[in-house]
Coordinates of C-alpha atoms in Angstrom, one line a residue:
X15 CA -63.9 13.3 -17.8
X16 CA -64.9 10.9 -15.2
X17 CA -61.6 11.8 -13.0
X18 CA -63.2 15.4 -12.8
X19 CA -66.5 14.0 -11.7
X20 CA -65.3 12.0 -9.2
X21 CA -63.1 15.5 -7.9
X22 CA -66.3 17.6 -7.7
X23 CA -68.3 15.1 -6.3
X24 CA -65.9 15.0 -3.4
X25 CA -64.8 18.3 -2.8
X26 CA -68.7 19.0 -2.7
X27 CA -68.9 16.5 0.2
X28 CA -66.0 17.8 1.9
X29 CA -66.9 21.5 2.1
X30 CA -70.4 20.7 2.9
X31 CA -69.3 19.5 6.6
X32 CA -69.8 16.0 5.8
X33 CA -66.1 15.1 6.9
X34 CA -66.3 17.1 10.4
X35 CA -63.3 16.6 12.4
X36 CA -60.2 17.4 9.5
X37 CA -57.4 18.3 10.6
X38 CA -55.4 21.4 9.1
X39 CA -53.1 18.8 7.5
X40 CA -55.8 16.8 5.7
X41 CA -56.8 20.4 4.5
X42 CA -53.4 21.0 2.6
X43 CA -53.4 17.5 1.5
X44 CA -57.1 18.0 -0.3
X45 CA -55.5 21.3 -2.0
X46 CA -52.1 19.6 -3.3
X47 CA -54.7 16.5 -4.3
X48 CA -56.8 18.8 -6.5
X49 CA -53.8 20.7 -7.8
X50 CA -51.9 17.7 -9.2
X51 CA -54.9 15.4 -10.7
X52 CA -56.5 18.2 -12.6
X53 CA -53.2 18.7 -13.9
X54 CA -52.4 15.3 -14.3
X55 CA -56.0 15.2 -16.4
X56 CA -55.1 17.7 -18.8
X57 CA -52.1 16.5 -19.4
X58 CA -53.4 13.1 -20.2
X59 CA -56.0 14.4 -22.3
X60 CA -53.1 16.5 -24.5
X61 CA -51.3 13.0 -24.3
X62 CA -48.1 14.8 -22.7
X63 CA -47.9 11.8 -20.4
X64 CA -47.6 9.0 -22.9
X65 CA -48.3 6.0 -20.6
X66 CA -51.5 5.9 -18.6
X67 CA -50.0 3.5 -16.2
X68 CA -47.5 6.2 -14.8
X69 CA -50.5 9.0 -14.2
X70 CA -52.8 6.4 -12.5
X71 CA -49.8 5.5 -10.0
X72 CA -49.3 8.7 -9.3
X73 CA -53.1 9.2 -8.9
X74 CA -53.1 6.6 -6.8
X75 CA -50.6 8.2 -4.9
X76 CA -52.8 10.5 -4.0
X77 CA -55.7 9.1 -3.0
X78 CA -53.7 7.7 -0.4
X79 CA -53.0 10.6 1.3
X80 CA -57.2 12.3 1.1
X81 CA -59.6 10.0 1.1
X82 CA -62.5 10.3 -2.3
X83 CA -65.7 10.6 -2.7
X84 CA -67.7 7.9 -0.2
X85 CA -64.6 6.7 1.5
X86 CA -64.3 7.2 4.6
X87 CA -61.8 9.9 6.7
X88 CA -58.5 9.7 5.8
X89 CA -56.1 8.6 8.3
X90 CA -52.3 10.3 9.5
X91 CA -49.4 7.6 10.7
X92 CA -48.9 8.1 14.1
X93 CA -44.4 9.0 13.7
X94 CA -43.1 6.0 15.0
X95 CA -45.0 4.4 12.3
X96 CA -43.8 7.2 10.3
X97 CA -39.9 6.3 11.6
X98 CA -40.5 2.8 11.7
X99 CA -41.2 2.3 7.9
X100 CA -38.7 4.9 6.8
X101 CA -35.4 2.9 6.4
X102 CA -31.9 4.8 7.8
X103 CA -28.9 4.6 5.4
X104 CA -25.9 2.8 6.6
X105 CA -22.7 1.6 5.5
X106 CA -21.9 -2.0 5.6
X107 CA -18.9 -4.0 5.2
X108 CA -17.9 -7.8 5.0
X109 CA -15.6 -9.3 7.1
X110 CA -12.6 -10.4 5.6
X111 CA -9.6 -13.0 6.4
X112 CA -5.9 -11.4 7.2
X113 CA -3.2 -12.0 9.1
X114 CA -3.4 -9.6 12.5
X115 CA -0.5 -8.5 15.1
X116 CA -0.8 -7.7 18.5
X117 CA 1.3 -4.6 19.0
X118 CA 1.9 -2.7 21.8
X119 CA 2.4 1.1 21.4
X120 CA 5.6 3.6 23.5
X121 CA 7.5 6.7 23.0
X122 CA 10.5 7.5 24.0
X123 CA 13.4 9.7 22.9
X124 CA 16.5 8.7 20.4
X125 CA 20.0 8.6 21.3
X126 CA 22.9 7.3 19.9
X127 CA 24.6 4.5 21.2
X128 CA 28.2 5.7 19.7
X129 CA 28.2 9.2 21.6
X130 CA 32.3 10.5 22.1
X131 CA 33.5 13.4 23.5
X132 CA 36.9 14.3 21.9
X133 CA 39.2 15.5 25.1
X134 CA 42.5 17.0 24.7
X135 CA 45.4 14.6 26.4
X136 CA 48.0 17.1 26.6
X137 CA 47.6 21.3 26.6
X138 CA 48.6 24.0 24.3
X139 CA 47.5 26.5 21.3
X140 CA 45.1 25.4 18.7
X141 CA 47.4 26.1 15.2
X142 CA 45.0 24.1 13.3
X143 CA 41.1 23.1 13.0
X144 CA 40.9 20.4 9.8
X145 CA 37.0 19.6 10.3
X146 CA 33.8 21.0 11.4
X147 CA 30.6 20.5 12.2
X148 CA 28.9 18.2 9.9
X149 CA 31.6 16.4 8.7
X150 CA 31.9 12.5 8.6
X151 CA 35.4 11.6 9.9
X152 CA 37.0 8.3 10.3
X153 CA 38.5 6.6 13.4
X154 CA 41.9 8.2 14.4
X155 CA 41.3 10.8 11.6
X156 CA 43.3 14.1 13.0
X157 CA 40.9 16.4 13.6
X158 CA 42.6 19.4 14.6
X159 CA 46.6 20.5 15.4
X160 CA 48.5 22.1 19.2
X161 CA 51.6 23.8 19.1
X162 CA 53.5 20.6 19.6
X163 CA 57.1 22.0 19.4
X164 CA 58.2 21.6 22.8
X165 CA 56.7 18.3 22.8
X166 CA 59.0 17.3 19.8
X167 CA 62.0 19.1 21.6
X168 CA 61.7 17.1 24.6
X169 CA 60.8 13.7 22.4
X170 CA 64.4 14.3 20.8
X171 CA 66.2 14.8 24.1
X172 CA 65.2 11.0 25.2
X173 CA 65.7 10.0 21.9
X174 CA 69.4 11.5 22.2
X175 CA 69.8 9.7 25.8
X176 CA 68.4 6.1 24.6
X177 CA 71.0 5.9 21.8
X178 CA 73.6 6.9 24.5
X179 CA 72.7 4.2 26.9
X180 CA 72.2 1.8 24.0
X181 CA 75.4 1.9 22.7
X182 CA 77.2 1.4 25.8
X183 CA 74.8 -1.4 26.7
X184 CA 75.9 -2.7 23.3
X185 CA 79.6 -2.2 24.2
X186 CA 79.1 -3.7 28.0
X187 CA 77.4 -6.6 26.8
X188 CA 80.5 -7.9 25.2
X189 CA 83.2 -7.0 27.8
X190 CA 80.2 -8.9 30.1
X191 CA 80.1 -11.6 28.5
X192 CA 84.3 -12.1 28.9
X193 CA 83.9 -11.4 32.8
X194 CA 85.8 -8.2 32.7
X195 CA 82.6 -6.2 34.4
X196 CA 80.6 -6.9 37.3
X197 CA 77.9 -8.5 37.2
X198 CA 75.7 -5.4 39.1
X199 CA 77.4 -3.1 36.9
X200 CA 76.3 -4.9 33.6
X201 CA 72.6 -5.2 35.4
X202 CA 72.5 -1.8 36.5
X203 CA 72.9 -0.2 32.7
X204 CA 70.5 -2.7 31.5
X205 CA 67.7 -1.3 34.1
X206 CA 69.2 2.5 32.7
X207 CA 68.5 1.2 29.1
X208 CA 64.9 0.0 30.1
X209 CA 63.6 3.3 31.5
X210 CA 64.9 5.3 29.2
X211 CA 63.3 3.8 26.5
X212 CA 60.2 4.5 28.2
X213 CA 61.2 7.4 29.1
X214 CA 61.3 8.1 24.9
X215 CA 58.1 5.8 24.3
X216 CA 56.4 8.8 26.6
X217 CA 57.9 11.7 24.9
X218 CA 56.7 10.6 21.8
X219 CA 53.5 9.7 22.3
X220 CA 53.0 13.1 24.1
X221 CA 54.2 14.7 20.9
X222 CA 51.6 12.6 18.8
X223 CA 48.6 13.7 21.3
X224 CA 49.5 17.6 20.1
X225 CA 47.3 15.6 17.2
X226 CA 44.1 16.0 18.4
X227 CA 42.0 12.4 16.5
X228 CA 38.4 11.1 16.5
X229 CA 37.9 8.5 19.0
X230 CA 35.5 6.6 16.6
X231 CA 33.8 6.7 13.5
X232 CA 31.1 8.8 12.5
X233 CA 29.9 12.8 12.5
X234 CA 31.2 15.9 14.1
X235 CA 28.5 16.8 16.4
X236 CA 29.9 19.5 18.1
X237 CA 33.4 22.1 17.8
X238 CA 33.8 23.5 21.1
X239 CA 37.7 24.9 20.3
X240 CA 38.5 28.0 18.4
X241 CA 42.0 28.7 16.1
X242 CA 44.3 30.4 18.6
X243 CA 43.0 29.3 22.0
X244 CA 44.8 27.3 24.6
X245 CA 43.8 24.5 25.9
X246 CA 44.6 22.1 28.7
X247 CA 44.5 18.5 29.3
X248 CA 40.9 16.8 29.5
X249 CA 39.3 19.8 28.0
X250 CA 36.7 19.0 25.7
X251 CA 37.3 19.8 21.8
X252 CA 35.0 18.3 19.6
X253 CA 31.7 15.5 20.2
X254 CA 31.8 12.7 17.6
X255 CA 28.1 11.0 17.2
X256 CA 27.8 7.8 14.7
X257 CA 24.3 8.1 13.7
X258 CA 24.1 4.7 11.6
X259 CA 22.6 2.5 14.1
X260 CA 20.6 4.3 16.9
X261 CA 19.2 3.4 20.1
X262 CA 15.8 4.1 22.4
X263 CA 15.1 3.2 25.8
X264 CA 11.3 1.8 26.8
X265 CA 9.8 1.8 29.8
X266 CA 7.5 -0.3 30.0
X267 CA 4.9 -1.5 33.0
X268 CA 5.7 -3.9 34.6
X269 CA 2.4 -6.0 33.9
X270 CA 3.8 -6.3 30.1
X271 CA 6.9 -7.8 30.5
X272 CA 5.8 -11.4 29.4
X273 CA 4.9 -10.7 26.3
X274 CA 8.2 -9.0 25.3
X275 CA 11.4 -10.9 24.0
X276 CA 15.1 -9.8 22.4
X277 CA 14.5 -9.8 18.5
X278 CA 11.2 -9.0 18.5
X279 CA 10.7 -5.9 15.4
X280 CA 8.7 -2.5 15.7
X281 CA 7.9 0.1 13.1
X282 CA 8.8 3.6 14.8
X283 CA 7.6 7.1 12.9
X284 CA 8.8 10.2 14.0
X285 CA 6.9 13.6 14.3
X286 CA 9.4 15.3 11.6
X287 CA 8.8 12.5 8.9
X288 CA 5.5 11.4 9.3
X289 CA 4.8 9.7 6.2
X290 CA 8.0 7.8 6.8
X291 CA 8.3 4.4 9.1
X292 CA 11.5 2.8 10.1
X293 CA 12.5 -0.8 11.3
X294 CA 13.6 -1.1 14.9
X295 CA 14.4 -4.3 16.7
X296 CA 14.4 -5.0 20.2
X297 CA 18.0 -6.3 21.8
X298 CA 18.1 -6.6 24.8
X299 CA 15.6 -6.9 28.3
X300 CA 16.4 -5.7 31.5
X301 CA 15.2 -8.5 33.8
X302 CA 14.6 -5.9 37.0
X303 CA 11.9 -3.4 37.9
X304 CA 12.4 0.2 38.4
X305 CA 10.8 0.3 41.6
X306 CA 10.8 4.4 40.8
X307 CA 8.0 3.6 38.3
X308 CA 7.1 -0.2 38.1
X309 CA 8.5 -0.5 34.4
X310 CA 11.2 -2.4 33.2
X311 CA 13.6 -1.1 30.3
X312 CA 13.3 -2.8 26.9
X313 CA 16.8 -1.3 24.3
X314 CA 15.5 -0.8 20.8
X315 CA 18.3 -0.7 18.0
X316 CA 17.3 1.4 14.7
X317 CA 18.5 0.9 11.4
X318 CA 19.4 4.6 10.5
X319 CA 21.7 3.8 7.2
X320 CA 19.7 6.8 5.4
X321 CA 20.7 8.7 7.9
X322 CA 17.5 10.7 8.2
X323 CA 17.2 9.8 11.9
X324 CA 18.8 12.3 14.2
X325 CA 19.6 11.8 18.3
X326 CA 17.1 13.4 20.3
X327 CA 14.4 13.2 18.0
X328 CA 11.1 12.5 19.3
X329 CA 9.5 8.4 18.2
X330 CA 6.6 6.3 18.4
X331 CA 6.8 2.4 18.8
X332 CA 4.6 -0.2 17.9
X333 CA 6.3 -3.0 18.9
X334 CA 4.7 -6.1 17.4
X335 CA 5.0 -9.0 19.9
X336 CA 2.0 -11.7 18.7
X337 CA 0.6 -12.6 15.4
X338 CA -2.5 -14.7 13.8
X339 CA -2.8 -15.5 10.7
X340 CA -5.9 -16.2 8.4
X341 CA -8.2 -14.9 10.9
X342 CA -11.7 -13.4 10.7
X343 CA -11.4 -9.4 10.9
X344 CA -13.6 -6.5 11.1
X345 CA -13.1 -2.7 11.1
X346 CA -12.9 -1.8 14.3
X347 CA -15.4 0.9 13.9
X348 CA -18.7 -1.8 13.4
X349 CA -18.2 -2.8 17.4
X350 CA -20.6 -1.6 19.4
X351 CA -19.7 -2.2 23.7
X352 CA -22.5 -1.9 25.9
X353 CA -22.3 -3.6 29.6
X354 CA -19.0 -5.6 29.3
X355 CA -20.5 -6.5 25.5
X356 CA -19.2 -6.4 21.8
X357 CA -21.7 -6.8 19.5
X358 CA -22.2 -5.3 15.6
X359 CA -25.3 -5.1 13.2
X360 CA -26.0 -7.8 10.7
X361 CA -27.7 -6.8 7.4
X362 CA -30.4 -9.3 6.2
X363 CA -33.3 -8.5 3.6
X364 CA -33.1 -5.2 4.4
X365 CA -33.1 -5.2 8.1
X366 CA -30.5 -5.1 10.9
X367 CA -30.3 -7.3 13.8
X368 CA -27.6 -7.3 16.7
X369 CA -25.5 -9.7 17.4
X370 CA -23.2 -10.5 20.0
X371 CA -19.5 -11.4 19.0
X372 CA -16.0 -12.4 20.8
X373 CA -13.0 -10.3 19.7
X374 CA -9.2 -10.6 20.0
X375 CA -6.4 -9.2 18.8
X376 CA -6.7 -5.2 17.5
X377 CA -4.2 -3.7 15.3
X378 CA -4.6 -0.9 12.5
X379 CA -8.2 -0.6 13.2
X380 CA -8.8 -3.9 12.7
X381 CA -10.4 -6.3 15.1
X382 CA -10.0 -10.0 14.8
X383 CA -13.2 -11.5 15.8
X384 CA -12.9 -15.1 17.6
X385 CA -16.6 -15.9 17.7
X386 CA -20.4 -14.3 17.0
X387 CA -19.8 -14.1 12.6
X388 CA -19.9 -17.4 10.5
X389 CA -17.3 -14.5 7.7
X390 CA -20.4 -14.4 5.0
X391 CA -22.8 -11.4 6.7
X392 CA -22.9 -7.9 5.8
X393 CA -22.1 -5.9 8.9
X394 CA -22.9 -2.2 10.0
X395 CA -19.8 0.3 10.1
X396 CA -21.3 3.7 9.7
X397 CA -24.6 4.8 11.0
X398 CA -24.8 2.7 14.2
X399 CA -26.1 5.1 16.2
X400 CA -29.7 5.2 15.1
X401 CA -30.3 1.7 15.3
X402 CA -32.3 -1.1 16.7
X403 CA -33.4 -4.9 16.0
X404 CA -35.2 -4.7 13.3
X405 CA -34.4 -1.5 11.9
X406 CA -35.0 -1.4 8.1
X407 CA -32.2 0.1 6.5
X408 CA -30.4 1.1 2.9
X409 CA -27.6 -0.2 2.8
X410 CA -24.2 1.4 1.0
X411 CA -21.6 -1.2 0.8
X412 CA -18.0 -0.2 1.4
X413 CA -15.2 -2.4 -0.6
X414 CA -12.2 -2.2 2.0
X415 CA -8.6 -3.0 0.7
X416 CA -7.6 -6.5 2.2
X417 CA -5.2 -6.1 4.9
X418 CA -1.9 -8.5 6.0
X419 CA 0.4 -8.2 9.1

């Protein structure tokens, strides 16, 4: 029973005034001191704690926090002793080694670069509509039908006068080659013959335009004619779009241009698929400044053969225009920049300590770093905020996925 000797020997000497100057908090530490070792002794003595070392840590524990019988007052940590012993949880991350691309980032609007109107070349009554909206047609596929009859009526008429002519030609060209017709005479038919054969060629082309045909390949946009209604020439019937390969325009500032090329690629997503990327490639530069803006216009081509893509949808860019490969990389999210400085944490035996670093390219939250990290320390990525040189710390380590450009 000598723990319960040594208790009542110093709660005697507490209570009897010879510890003047206790605080309230020494007070409740005295109460929860009692409380737990007389517990602590009973169950020892009933041998429900089986090893002794465990209770006389915990004792010891206590002790810590009130002071026993002749020690002297106990003492409080003042709380930046209190913060500086107490070590903040972080998350920390190696640096790894990756191939990195310099991208630059734009958005823009997609057009096609195969755009038609389909205009009607000679007037009269739609009699038949054979597509519609929607529907992929080929080049010179008829698309719809005019009332061509008058057309064909006046295509037979220079028909009929071309055979005339012909046929005397025919018959003049052998009396002209005995001498027995003048030489103008002989000329004269042969410039009759001449225009009217174009006169047919005309006709009959005219007839063929009652045909109304896509211009180029691809998909019926637009149907702007109706069965029944009369048109005239140049009106607009039908918009053919190919949407196989499409197009974007970039503006972009003027300070750039350098570091853009033809054939350079770029991943574009669009807000209607975004878990989908497609491949673009740059073709062509314009080599002069919109003095409007101070951009210059960069023509993106994108491959659309899925035909997902549709004209006018709005796209991002990331055109990639510089790469480095096997270099040192971080997550972008360990930087700290203070004053024109990059710096991160270093983990080592438990403590932090900040160190300044040179960075370069940044691409997919990554950040290669040029200079600062020898590739082997264990850097800060969560939990910055609270720190300082020579904060202790408990560290969570985060296994990232290795990343390649």
């Amino acid at each position: 029973m000598t723990g319960v000797s040594g208790i009542t020997c110093w709660f005697k000497k507490v209570f009897s005034g010879e510890e003047n100057g206790c605080t309230v908090l020494r007070y409740t530490n005295i109460v929860l001191y009692l409380t737990t070792t007389l517990t602590l002794t009973l169950m020892a003595e009933k041998m429900i704690i089986r090893h002794a070392t465990t209770a006389m840590l915990m004792l010891s524990l206590l002790a810590a926090l009130a002071s026993g019988c002749g020690v002297g007052e106990a003492s409080v940590a003042s709380d930046d002793e209190i913060e500086a012993a107490t070590p903040i949880p972080v998350e920390t991350a190696l640096p790894t080694r990756a191939d990195i691309l310099a991208t630059y980032e734009a958005t823009t609007t997609i057009a096609s670069d195969a755009d038609a109107p389909v205009v009607a070349k000679v007037g009269g009554e739609v009699v038949s509509l054979l597509v519609e909206e929607g529907d992929r047609v080929a080049e010179g596929q008829v698309l719809a039908e005019l009332d061509g009859e008058r057309l064909r009526l006046e295509m037979l008429s220079a028909k009929a006068n071309l055979d005339q002519v012909r046929s005397e030609y025919a018959r003049y060209t052998d009396l002209a080659a005995r001498g027995l017709v003048s030489e103008a005479m002989f000329e004269g038919l042969k410039y009759d013959l001449e225009a009217l054969e174009a006169t047919y060629e005309l006709a009959r082309l005219n007839f063929d335009y009652s045909k109304i045909r896509a211009p180029i390949a691809g998909v019926v946009s637009a149907r702007d004619v109706k069965l029944g209604q009369s048109i005239n020439v140049s009106d607009v019937a039908f918009r053919i779009t190919d949407t196989s390969e499409l197009l974007a325009y970039l503006q972009i500032p003027q300070a750039e241009l350098g570091k853009f090329s033809a054939g350079q690629f770029a991943t574009v997503a669009v807000d209607a698929m975004p878990d989908t990327t497609y491949t673009a490639t740059i073709a062509r530069i314009s080599p002069t400044i919109d003095m409007r803006n101070g951009t210059f216009r960069a023509t993106a081509f994108i491959d659309n053969d899925s035909g997902t893509l549709a004209p006018g949808m709005f796209a991002r860019f990331s055109i990639a225009y510089d790469k480095h490969s096997d270099v040192l990389v971080i997550p972008r999210e360990a930087l700290i920049e203070e004053d024109d400085q990059t710096s991160v944490y270093v983990v080592a035996d438990g403590e932090v300590s900040r160190r300044a670093i040179e960075v370069g390219i940044e691409s997919d939250n990554l950040v290669e770093v040029i200079g600062g990290l020898a590739g082997d320390e264990e850097i800060v990525i969560t939990g910055q905020s609270s720190l300082r040189d020579g904060s202790k710390v408990l560290a969570s380590h985060n296994s990232r996925p290795s990343y390649s450009g």
